[in-house]
C-alpha positions as protocol buffer text, in pm:
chain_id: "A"
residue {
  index: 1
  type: UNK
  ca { x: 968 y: -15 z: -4618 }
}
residue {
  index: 2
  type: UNK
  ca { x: 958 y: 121 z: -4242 }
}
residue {
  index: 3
  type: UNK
  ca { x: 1179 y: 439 z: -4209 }
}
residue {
  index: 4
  type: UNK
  ca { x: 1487 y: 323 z: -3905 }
}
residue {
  index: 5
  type: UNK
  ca { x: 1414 y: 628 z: -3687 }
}
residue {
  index: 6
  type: UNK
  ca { x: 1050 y: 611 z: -3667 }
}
residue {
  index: 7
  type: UNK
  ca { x: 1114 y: 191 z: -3578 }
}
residue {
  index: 8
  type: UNK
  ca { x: 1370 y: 365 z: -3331 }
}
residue {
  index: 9
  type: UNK
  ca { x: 1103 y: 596 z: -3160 }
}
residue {
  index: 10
  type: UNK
  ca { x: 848 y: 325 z: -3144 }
}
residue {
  index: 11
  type: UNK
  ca { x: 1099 y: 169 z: -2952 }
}
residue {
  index: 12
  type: UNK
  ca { x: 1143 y: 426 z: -2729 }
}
residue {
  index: 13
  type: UNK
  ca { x: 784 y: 531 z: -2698 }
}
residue {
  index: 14
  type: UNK
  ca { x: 734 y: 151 z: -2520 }
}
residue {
  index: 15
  type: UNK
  ca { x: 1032 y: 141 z: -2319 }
}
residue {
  index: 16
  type: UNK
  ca { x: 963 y: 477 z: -2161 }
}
residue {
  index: 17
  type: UNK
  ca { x: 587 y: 337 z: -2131 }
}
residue {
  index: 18
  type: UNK
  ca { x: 689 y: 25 z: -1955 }
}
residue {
  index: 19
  type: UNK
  ca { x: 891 y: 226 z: -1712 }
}
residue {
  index: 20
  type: UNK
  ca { x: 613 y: 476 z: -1624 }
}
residue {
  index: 21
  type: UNK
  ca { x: 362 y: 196 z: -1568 }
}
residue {
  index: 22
  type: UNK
  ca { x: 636 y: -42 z: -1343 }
}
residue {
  index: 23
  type: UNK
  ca { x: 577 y: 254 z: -1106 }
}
residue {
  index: 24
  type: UNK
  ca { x: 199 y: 263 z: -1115 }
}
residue {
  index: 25
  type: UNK
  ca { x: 162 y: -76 z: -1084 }
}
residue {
  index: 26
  type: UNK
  ca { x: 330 y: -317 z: -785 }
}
residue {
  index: 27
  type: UNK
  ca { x: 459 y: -640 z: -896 }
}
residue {
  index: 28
  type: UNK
  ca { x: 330 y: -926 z: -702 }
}
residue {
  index: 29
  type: UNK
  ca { x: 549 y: -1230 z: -740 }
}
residue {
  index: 30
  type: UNK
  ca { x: 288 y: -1540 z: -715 }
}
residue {
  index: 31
  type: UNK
  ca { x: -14 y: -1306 z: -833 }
}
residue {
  index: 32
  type: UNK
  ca { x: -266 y: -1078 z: -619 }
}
residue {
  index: 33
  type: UNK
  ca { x: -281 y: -1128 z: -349 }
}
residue {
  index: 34
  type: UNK
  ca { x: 27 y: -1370 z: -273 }
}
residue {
  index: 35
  type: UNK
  ca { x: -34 y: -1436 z: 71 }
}
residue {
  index: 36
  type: UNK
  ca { x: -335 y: -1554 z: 252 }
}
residue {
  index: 37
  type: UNK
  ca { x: -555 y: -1356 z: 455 }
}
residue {
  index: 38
  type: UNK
  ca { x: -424 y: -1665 z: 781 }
}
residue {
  index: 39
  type: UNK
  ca { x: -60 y: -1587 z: 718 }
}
residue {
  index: 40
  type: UNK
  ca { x: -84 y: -1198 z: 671 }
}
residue {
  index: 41
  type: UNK
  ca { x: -261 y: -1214 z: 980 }
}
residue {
  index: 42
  type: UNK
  ca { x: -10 y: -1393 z: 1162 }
}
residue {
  index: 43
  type: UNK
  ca { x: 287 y: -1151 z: 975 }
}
residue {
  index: 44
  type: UNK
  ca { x: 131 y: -830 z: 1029 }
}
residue {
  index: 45
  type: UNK
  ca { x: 130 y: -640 z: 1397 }
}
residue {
  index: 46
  type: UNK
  ca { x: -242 y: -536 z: 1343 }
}
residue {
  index: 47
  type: UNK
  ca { x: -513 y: -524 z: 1152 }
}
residue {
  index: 48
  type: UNK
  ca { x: -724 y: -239 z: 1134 }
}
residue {
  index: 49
  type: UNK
  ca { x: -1000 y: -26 z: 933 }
}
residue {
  index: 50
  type: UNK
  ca { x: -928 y: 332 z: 879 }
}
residue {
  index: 51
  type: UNK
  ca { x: -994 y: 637 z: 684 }
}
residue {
  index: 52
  type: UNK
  ca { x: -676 y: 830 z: 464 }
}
residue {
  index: 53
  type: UNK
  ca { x: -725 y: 1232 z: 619 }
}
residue {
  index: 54
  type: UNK
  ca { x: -450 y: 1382 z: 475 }
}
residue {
  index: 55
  type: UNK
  ca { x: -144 y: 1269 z: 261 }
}
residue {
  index: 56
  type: UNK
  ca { x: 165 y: 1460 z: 237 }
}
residue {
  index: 57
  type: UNK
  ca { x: 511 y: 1417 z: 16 }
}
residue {
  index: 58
  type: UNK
  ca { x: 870 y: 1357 z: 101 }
}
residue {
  index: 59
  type: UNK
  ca { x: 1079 y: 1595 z: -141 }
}
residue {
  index: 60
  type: UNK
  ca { x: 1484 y: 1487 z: -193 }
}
residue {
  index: 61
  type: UNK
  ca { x: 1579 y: 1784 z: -400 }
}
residue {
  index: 62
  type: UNK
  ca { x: 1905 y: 1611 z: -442 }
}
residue {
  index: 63
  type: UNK
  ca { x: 1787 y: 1248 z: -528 }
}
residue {
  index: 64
  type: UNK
  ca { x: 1546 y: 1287 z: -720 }
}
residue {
  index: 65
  type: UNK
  ca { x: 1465 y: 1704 z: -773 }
}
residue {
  index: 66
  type: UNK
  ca { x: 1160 y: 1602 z: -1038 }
}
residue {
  index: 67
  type: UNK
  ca { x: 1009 y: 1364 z: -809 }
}
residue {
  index: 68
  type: UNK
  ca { x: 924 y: 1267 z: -454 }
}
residue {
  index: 69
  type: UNK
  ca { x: 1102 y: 1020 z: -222 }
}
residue {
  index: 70
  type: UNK
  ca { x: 744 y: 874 z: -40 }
}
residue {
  index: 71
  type: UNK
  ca { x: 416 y: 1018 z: 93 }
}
residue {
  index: 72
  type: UNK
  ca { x: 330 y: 1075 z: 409 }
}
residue {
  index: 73
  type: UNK
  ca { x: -27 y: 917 z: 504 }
}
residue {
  index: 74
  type: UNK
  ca { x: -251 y: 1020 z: 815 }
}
residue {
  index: 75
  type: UNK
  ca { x: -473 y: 780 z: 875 }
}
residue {
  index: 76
  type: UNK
  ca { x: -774 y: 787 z: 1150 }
}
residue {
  index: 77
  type: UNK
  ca { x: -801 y: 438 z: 1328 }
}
residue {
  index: 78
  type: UNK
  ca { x: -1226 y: 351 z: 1330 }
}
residue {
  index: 79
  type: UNK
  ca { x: -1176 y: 1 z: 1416 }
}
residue {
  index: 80
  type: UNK
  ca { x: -884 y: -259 z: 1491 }
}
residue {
  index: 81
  type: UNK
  ca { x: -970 y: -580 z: 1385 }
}
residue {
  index: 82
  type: UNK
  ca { x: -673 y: -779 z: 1486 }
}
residue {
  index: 83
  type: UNK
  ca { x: -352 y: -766 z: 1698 }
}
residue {
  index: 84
  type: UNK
  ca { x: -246 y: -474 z: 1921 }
}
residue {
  index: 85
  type: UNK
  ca { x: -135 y: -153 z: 1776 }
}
residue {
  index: 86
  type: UNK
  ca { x: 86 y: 59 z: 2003 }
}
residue {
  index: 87
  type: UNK
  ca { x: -95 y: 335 z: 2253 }
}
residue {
  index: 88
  type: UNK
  ca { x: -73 y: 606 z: 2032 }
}
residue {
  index: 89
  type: UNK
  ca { x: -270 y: 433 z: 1699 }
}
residue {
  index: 90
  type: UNK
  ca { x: -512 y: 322 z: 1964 }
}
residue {
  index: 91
  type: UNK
  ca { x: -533 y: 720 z: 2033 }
}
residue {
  index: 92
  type: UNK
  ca { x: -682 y: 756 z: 1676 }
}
residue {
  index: 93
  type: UNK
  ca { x: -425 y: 797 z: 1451 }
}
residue {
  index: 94
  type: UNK
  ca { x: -168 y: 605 z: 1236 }
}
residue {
  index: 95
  type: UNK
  ca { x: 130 y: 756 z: 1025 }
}
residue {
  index: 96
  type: UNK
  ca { x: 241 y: 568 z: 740 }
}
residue {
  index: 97
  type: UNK
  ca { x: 547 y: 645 z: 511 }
}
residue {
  index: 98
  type: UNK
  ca { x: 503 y: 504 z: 195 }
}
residue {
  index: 99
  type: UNK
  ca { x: 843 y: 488 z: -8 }
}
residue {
  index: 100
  type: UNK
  ca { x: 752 y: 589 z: -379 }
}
residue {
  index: 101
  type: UNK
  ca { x: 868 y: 260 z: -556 }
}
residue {
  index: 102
  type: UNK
  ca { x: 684 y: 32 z: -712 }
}
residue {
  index: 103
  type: UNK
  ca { x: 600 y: -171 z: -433 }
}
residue {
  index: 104
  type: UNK
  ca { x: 398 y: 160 z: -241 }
}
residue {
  index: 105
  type: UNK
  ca { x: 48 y: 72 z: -155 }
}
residue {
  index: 106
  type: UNK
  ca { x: -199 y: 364 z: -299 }
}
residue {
  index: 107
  type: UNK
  ca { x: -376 y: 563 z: -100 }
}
residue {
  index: 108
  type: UNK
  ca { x: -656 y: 849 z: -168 }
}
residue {
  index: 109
  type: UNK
  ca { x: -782 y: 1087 z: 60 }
}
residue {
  index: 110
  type: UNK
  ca { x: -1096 y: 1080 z: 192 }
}
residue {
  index: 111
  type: UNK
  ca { x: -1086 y: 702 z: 143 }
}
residue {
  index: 112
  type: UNK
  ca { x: -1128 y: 411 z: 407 }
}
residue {
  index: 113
  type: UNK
  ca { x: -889 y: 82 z: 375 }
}
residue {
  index: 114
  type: UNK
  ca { x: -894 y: -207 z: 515 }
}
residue {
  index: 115
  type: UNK
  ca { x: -481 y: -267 z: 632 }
}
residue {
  index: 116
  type: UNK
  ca { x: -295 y: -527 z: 704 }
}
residue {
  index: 117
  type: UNK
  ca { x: -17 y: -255 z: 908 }
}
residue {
  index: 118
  type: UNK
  ca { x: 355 y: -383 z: 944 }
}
residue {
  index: 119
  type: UNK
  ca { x: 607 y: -205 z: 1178 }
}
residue {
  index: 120
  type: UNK
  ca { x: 937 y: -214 z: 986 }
}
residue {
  index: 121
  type: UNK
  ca { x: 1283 y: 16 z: 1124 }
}
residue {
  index: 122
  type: UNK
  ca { x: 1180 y: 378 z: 1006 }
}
residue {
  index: 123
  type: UNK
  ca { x: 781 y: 288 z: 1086 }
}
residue {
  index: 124
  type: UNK
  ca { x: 482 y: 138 z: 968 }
}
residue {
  index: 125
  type: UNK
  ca { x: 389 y: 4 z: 600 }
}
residue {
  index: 126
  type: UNK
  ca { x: 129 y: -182 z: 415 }
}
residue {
  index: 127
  type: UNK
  ca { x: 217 y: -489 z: 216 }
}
residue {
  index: 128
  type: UNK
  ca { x: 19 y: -397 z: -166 }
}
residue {
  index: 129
  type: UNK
  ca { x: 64 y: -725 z: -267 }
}
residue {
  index: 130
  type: UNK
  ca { x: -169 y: -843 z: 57 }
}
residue {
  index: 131
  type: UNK
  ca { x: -491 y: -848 z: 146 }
}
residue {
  index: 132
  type: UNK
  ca { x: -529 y: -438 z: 193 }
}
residue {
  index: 133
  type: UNK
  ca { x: -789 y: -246 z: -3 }
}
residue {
  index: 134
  type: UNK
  ca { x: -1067 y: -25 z: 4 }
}
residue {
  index: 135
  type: UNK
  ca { x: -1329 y: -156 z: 262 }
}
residue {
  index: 136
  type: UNK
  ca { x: -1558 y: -179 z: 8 }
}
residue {
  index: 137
  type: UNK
  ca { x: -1359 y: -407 z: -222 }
}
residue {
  index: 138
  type: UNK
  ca { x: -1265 y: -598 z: 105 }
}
residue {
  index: 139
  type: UNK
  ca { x: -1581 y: -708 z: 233 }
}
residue {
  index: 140
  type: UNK
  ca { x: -1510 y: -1094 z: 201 }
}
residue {
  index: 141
  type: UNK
  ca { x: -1157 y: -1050 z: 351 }
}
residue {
  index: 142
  type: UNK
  ca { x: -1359 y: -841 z: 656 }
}
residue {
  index: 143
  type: UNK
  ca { x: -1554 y: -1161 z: 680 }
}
residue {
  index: 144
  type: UNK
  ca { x: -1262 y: -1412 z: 684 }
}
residue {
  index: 145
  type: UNK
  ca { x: -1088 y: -1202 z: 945 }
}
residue {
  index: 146
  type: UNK
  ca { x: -1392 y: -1174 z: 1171 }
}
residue {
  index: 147
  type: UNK
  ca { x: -1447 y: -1574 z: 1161 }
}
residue {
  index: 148
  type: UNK
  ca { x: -1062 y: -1614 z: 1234 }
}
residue {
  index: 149
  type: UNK
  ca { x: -1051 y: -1385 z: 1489 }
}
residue {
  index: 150
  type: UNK
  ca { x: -1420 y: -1545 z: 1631 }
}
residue {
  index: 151
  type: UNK
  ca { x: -1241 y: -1900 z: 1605 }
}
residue {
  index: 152
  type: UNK
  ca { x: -988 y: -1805 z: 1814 }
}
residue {
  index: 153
  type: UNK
  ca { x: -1209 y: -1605 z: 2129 }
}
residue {
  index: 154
  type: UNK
  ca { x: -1446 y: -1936 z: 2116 }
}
C-alpha cells in the first residue's frame, strides 16, 4: 500500500515541474509555427537577420526579488530582408526587451536569428510562436521570404 505523503510529494514534485517548464517553453495555440511566413510578413514592421552581442537583465527587486522582469537584447542588424526599420536599426543596431514570461523568444549570445521584429508601445519584440529562429534552422523560411519579396520587385 502507497504511503499518503510520499503520493502527496509526487504530486508536488510534477506540479512544481509543470510550472518550471511552462516558463521554458512558449505555448503556441494552433502549433509551431501558427502563422505563415505571408502573414507574419505582412504583421511584422521588418524582417531582418542579425547577430545577439550582448544580453542584459531587468531586475524588479520588489516584484519578483528571486527573478528577473525581461532581458535586454543587443542585436547587430547584417541584413534586412523585409520592410523598413526605423533610421537608427538601419545604423546597426536593434534593442529588444524581452518580458520573461512564457511567451519570450530565446536568445543566446553570440548567436545569429533570423526575426520577424514587431514594434509594440514600450519597443520592439519577436513573436516565438513565428517564423524566428536561428539562421541556420531558418534556411527554408530565408528562401520563402526572398521569393516573396522577389515576387513583389518583379
Amino acid at each position: 500500500v502507497m504511503h499518503k505523503g510520499f503520493m502527496m510529494r509526487k504530486i508536488i514534485i510534477l506540479i512544481a515541474l509543470l510550472g518550471f517548464s511552462s516558463k521554458l517553453f512558449a505555448y503556441c495555440d494552433g502549433g509551431y509555427p501558427n502563422v505563415t511566413v505571408v502573414d507574419e510578413i505582412k504583421k511584422a514592421n521588418f524582417v531582418a537577420i542579425g547577430k545577439v552581442t550582448s544580453r542584459k537583465i531587468v531586475v524588479d527587486p520588489i516584484e519578483d526579488p528571486e527573478g528577473y522582469e525581461a532581458e535586454l537584447f543587443q542585436v547587430e542588424i547584417e541584413n534586412v530582408l523585409y520592410g523598413t526599420p526605423p533610421e537608427y536599426v538601419v545604423k546597426g543596431y536593434l534593442t529588444l526587451y524581452n518580458v520573461n514570461t512564457s511567451s519570450r523568444f530565446n536568445m543566446d549570445v553570440g548567436e545569429s536569428y533570423l526575426m520577424f521584429v514587431s514594434e509594440y508601445l514600450d519597443g520592439f519584440y519577436i513573436n516565438s510562436c513565428g517564423n524566428s529562429g536561428t539562421v541556420i534552422k531558418s534556411k527554408e523560411v530565408i528562401k520563402t521570404i526572398q521569393k516573396i519579396v522577389g515576387d513583389k520587385h518583379a
